[in-house]
Structures are given as C-alpha cells and as structure tokens.
Coordinates of C-alpha atoms in Angstrom, one line a residue:
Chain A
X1 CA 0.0 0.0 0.0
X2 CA 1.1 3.3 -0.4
X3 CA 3.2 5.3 1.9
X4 CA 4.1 8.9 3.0
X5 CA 7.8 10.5 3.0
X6 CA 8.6 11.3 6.0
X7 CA 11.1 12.7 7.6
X8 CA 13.8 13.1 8.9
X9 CA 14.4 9.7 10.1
X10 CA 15.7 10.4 13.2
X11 CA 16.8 13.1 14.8
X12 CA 19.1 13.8 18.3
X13 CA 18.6 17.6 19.9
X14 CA 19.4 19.5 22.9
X15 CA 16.8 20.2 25.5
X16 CA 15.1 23.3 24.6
X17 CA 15.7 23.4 20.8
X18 CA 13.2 23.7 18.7
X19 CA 12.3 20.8 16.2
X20 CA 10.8 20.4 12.6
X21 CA 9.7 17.2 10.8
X22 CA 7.6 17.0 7.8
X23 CA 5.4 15.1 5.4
X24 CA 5.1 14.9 1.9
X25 CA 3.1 12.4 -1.0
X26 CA 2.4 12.0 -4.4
X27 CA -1.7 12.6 -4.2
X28 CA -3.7 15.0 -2.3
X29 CA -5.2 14.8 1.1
X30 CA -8.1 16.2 3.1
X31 CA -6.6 15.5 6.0
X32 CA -3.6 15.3 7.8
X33 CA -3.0 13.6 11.3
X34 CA -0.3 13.5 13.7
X35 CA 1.0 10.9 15.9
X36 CA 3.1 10.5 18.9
X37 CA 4.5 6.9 20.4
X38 CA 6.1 6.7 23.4
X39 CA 8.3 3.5 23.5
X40 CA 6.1 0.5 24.0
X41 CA 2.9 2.4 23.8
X42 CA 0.4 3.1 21.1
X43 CA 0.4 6.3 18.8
X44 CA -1.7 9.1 20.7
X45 CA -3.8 11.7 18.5
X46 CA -1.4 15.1 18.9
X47 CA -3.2 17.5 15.9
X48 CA -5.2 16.9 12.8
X49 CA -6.3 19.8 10.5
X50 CA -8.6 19.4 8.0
X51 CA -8.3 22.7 5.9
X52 CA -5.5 23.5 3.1
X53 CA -3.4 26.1 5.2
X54 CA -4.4 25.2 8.2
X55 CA -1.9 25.9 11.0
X56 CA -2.7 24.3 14.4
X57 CA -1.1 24.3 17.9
X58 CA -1.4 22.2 21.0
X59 CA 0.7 23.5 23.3
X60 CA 4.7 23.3 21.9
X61 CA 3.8 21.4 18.9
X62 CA 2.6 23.4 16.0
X63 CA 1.3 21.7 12.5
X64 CA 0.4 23.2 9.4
X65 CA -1.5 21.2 6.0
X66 CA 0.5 22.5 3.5
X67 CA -1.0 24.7 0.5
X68 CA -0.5 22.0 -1.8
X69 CA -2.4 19.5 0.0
X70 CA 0.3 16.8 -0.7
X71 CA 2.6 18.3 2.6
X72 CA 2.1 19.0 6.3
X73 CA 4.6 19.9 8.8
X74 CA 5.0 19.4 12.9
X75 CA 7.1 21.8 14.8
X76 CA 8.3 21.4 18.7
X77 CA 9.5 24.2 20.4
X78 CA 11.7 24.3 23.3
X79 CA 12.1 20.7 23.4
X80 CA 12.6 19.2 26.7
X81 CA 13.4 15.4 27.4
X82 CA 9.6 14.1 27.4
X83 CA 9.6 14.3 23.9
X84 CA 11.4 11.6 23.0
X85 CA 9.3 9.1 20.7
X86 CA 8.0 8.3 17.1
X87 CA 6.5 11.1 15.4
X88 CA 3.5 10.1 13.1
X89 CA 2.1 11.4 10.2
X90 CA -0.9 10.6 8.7
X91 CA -3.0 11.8 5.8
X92 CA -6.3 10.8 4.1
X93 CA -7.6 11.1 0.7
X94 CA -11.1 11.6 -0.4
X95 CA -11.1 7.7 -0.9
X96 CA -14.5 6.7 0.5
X97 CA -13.1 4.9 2.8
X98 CA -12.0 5.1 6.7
X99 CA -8.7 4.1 5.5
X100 CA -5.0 6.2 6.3
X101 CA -2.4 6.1 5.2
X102 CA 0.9 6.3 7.6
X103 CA 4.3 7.5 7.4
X104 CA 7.0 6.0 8.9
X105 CA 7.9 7.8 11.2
X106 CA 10.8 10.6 12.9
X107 CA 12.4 9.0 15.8
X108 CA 13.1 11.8 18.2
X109 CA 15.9 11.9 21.0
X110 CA 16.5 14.8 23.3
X111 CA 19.6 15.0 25.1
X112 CA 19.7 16.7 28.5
Chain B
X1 CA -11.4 10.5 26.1
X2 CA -11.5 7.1 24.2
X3 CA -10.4 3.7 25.3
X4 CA -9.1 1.4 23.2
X5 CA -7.7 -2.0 25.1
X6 CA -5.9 -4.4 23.5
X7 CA -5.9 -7.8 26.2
X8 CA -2.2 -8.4 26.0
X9 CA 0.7 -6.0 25.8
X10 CA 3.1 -8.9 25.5
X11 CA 2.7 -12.6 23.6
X12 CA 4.6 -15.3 23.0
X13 CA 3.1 -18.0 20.5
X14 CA 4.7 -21.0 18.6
X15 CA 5.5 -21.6 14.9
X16 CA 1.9 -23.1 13.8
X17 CA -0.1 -22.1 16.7
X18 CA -3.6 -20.4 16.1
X19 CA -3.4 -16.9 17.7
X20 CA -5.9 -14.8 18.9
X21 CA -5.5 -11.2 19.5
X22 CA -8.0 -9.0 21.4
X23 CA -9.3 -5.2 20.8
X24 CA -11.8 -3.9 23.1
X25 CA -13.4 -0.2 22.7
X26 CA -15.3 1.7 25.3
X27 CA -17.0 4.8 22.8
X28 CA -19.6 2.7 20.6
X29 CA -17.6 3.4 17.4
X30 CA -18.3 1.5 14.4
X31 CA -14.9 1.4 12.5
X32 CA -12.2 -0.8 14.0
X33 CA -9.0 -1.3 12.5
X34 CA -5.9 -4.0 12.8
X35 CA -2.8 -2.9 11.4
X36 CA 0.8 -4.0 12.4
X37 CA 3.9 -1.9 13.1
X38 CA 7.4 -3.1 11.9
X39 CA 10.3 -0.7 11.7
X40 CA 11.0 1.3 8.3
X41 CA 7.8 0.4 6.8
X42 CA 5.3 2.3 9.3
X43 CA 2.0 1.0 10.3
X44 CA 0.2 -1.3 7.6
X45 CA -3.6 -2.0 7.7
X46 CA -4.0 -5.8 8.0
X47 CA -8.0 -6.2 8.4
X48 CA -11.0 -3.4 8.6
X49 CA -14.5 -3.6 9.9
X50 CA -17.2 -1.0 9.8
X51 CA -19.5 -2.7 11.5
X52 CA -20.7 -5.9 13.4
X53 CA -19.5 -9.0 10.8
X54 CA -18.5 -6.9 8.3
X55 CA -14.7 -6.5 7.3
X56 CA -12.8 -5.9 4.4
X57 CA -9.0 -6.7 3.5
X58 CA -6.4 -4.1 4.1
X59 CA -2.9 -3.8 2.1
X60 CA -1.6 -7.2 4.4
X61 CA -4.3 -9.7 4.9
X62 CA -2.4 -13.0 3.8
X63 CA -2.2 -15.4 6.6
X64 CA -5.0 -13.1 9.4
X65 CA -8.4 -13.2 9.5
X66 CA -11.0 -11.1 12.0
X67 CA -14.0 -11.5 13.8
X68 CA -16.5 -9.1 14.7
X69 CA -19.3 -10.6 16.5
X70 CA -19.9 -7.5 19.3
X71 CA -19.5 -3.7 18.1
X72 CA -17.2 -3.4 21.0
X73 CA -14.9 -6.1 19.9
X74 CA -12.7 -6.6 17.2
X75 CA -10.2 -9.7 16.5
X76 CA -7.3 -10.4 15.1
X77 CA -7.0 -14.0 14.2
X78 CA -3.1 -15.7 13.1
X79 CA -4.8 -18.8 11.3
X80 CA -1.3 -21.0 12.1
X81 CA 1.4 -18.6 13.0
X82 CA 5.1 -18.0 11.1
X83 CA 7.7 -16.4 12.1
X84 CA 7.2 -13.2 9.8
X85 CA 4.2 -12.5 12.0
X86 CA 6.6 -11.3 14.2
X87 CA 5.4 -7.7 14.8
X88 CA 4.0 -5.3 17.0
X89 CA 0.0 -5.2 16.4
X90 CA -1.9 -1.8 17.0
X91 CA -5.9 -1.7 17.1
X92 CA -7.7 1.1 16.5
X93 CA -11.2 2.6 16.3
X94 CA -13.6 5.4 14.7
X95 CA -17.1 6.4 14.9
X96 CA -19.0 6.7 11.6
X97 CA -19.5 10.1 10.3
X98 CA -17.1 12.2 8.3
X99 CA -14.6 9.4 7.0
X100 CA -11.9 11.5 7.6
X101 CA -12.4 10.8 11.5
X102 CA -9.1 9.9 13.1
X103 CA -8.2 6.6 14.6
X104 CA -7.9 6.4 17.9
X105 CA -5.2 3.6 18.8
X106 CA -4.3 1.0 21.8
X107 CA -1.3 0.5 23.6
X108 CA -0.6 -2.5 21.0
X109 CA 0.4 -6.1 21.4
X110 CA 3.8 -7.4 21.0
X111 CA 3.8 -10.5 19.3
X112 CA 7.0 -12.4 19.0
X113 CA 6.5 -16.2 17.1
X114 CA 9.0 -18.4 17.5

C-alpha cells in the first residue's frame, strides 16, 4: 500500500531546541494527522487539520496542512526530554473509505 | 477520552499455533482497524470492519483473519502462525460520520513467534 515520505528519520537535539519534521506524498489529502509513540505504547492523537493552510497548535507542537495538500509539517519548540518518541504522520484522501495512510515515522531523541 | 484495550501488551506463541489477539473499545464506534507496526515500513492495515460482521481486506491480509461478533470487539486472528508474523499489532477505532475521523489507537500487542 502506499506510503508517506517522512522525515527526517531520526533526529538527536538539545533540550530546549526547537524541532521540525515533515510530510510529503504523491496525491492529495483532506486530511492530515499527527501521531506520537512513546516507546512500547500506542500512537496518541497530537493535531489533525482538516483545511489547506491550516496551521494548528497544541501546546509546543505546531502543524500546518500545506497549501498543496500533498505536505504537512509538525514543529516542537523548546524541546525538553519528554519528547522523546515516534512522530507520526498521517493523511487521508477523499477515498471513500475510513482508511490512512501512515508514514514511517521521525524517531526523536533529546539530550539533556 | 476514548479507550481502546488491546488484552495483552506482550505474547509469546509458537511456529503453527492459532493466535488470537484482542481489541476492546469503550465509545460505541463503528470502524475498528488492525494494522501491524514493523520498523521502516510504518503501520500497515491488515483487516478493517465498519461494522458488526462486516470486514474488508487491508494492504496485508495474507495469513490473518477477524472476527467481529460484538460492536465493542474486534479480532485479530493468526490462522497457524510463522515467524514473519513477528510484529508489533496496534488496534484502533472510529465512529461513523465524516470518513476523515481519526483513529484512535491502543497501547498494542507485541507478538513475537517463535
């Protein structure tokens, strides 16, 4: 099935840097979703936007649904160690259907 | 705030065992969703249902199968189990409306066959 680009991969920061990951595909979306997992847990909603241009915060993180419809970007300010985990993306796409589609993921680390 | 419970965090199963894997969700949603969870290639959807006995395939089904005999329950079935079923398994649900809903996801099960 098809996949999103995410990334970076991974990524190791300072406490209280700021942070930037993104997502892009091929075909447009209506939506974008995005994801954190703690090690061992399940992903837990974060933002989802619904609207080209949208630009959403919840609290340090900030996500926008790119203009294109085929990008959408997660930024964490002033990182502190709690952070650490998977970040998610997610985007849907007029399909019909209930159905995702996933990236694979930015593994965050923040160093002390 | 939805709960979705998935009945082990941890199992160990044998090469050729049948395997059952429980999802259990609190909020009367309709859609439930199996996917699994292996590094570099993200989550994958394995099996759908939108409601009681229905399913429908995902991008994975070869080798799983579901049952959905209770809206509140949704399972995950390893027919005999192989070693490539390996995997961390995440189950998630969504109540009908706008299909655009998102999935709201368990703490997952960590299956190791061996």
């Amino acid at each position: 099935g098809q996949q999103l680009n995410q990334s970076p991969q991974s990524m190791f920061i300072q406490e209280g840097e700021d942070v930037s990951m993104n997502c892009t595909s091929s075909s447009i979306f209506n939506t974008w979703l995005w994801y954190k997992q703690d090690p061992g847990e399940g992903p837990v909603l974060l933002i989802a936007l619904y609207k080209a241009g949208e630009l959403t915060s919840n609290g340090r993180l900030t996500a926008q649904f790119g203009i294109t419809r085929k990008d959408s970007f997660l930024n964490i300010s002033a990182s502190i160690p709690s952070d650490v985990g998977i970040y998610f993306c997610a985007g849907h796409n007029l399909s019909g259907t209930y159905k995702y589609i996933f990236g694979t993921g930015t593994r965050l680390k923040v160093l002390a | 705030d939805v709960k979705v419970t998935q009945s082990s965090r941890y199992l160990v199963k044998r090469t050729g065992e049948k395997v059952f894997l429980e999802c259990v969700q609190d909020m009367d949603h309709e859609n439930m969703f199996w996917y699994r969870q292996d590094p570099g290639l993200g989550l994958r959807l394995i099996y759908f249902s939108y409601d009681v006995k229905m399913k429908e395939k995902g991008d994975i089904p070869e080798g799983y199968s579901v049952s959905r005999e209770k809206k509140e329950r949704f399972s995950l079935i390893l027919e005999s189990a192989s070693t490539n079923q390996t995997s961390m398994y995440l189950c998630a649900s969504t109540p009908t409306g706008w299909r655009n809903q998102p999935q709201h996801f368990g703490d997952g099960t960590r299956l190791s066959i061996l």
